[in-house]
mmCIF file of C-alpha atoms in Angstrom:
data_model
loop_
_atom_site.group_PDB
_atom_site.id
_atom_site.type_symbol
_atom_site.label_atom_id
_atom_site.label_comp_id
_atom_site.label_asym_id
_atom_site.label_seq_id
_atom_site.Cartn_x
_atom_site.Cartn_y
_atom_site.Cartn_z
ATOM 1 C CA MET E 10 -174.323 -81.056 73.569
ATOM 2 C CA LYS E 11 -176.350 -83.510 75.646
ATOM 3 C CA LEU E 12 -174.644 -86.316 77.550
ATOM 4 C CA SER E 13 -175.913 -89.323 79.431
ATOM 5 C CA ALA E 14 -173.230 -88.878 82.083
ATOM 6 C CA ARG E 15 -174.489 -87.335 85.309
ATOM 7 C CA ASN E 16 -171.132 -86.203 86.666
ATOM 8 C CA ILE E 17 -170.056 -83.130 84.714
ATOM 9 C CA LEU E 18 -167.483 -81.107 86.611
ATOM 10 C CA PRO E 19 -166.465 -77.700 85.230
ATOM 11 C CA GLY E 20 -162.864 -76.649 85.688
ATOM 12 C CA ARG E 21 -159.713 -75.171 84.187
ATOM 13 C CA VAL E 22 -156.788 -76.993 82.565
ATOM 14 C CA ILE E 23 -153.653 -76.495 84.660
ATOM 15 C CA ALA E 24 -151.349 -78.974 82.891
ATOM 16 C CA VAL E 25 -151.148 -81.035 79.702
ATOM 17 C CA THR E 26 -148.349 -83.600 79.484
ATOM 18 C CA LYS E 27 -148.079 -85.591 76.265
ATOM 19 C CA GLY E 28 -146.475 -89.009 76.184
ATOM 20 C CA THR E 29 -145.852 -91.325 73.251
ATOM 21 C CA THR E 30 -149.554 -91.953 72.582
ATOM 22 C CA THR E 31 -151.374 -90.772 75.706
ATOM 23 C CA ALA E 32 -151.614 -87.362 77.340
ATOM 24 C CA HIS E 33 -152.312 -86.604 80.987
ATOM 25 C CA VAL E 34 -154.534 -83.589 81.549
ATOM 26 C CA LYS E 35 -154.764 -81.984 84.987
ATOM 27 C CA ILE E 36 -157.998 -80.067 85.658
ATOM 28 C CA GLU E 37 -158.549 -77.814 88.662
ATOM 29 C CA LEU E 38 -162.209 -77.834 89.705
ATOM 30 C CA THR E 39 -161.792 -75.405 92.595
ATOM 31 C CA PRO E 40 -158.620 -74.210 94.321
ATOM 32 C CA GLY E 41 -156.903 -77.310 95.679
ATOM 33 C CA LEU E 42 -159.339 -79.779 94.078
ATOM 34 C CA VAL E 43 -157.809 -81.413 91.005
ATOM 35 C CA VAL E 44 -158.804 -84.309 88.747
ATOM 36 C CA PHE E 45 -156.623 -86.044 86.185
ATOM 37 C CA SER E 46 -157.579 -87.482 82.819
ATOM 38 C CA ALA E 47 -155.631 -89.778 80.500
ATOM 39 C CA ILE E 48 -156.667 -89.203 76.873
ATOM 40 C CA THR E 49 -155.023 -89.735 73.509
ATOM 41 C CA ASN E 50 -152.628 -87.168 72.082
ATOM 42 C CA GLU E 51 -154.986 -87.005 69.109
ATOM 43 C CA ALA E 52 -157.850 -85.938 71.410
ATOM 44 C CA VAL E 53 -155.658 -83.199 72.912
ATOM 45 C CA ASP E 54 -154.899 -81.933 69.406
ATOM 46 C CA ASP E 55 -158.522 -82.196 68.210
ATOM 47 C CA LEU E 56 -159.729 -80.226 71.250
ATOM 48 C CA ALA E 57 -156.753 -77.836 70.990
ATOM 49 C CA LEU E 58 -156.337 -78.229 74.760
ATOM 50 C CA LYS E 59 -153.956 -75.870 76.496
ATOM 51 C CA VAL E 60 -153.295 -74.601 79.994
ATOM 52 C CA GLY E 61 -155.910 -72.047 81.010
ATOM 53 C CA ASP E 62 -158.746 -73.519 78.930
ATOM 54 C CA THR E 63 -162.162 -73.834 80.566
ATOM 55 C CA VAL E 64 -163.296 -77.449 80.225
ATOM 56 C CA SER E 65 -165.609 -80.006 81.797
ATOM 57 C CA ALA E 66 -164.486 -83.307 83.263
ATOM 58 C CA VAL E 67 -167.218 -85.763 82.301
ATOM 59 C CA ILE E 68 -167.250 -88.868 84.465
ATOM 60 C CA LYS E 69 -169.348 -91.875 83.457
ATOM 61 C CA SER E 70 -168.770 -94.952 85.519
ATOM 62 C CA SER E 71 -170.750 -97.942 86.609
ATOM 63 C CA ASP E 72 -168.552 -98.235 89.713
ATOM 64 C CA VAL E 73 -167.599 -95.521 92.155
ATOM 65 C CA MET E 74 -165.315 -96.727 94.912
ATOM 66 C CA ILE E 75 -165.206 -95.066 98.323
ATOM 67 C CA GLY E 76 -162.371 -95.540 100.778
ATOM 68 C CA LYS E 77 -162.140 -94.528 104.389
#
């Protein structure tokens, strides 16, 4: 699969928490470095996401904020 996004971060699913319509997926990129994604429950089911899966966090954004 080719993507236009330039930020593709490989990691491992460490948690999947489904809500009413939206699921929160926690992905560990390296030990201690975690990103979170909010996706639909349907997407979780379609991807058959579960803890331990190897995935990629694909980040496409026109704005990246930096705080100090």
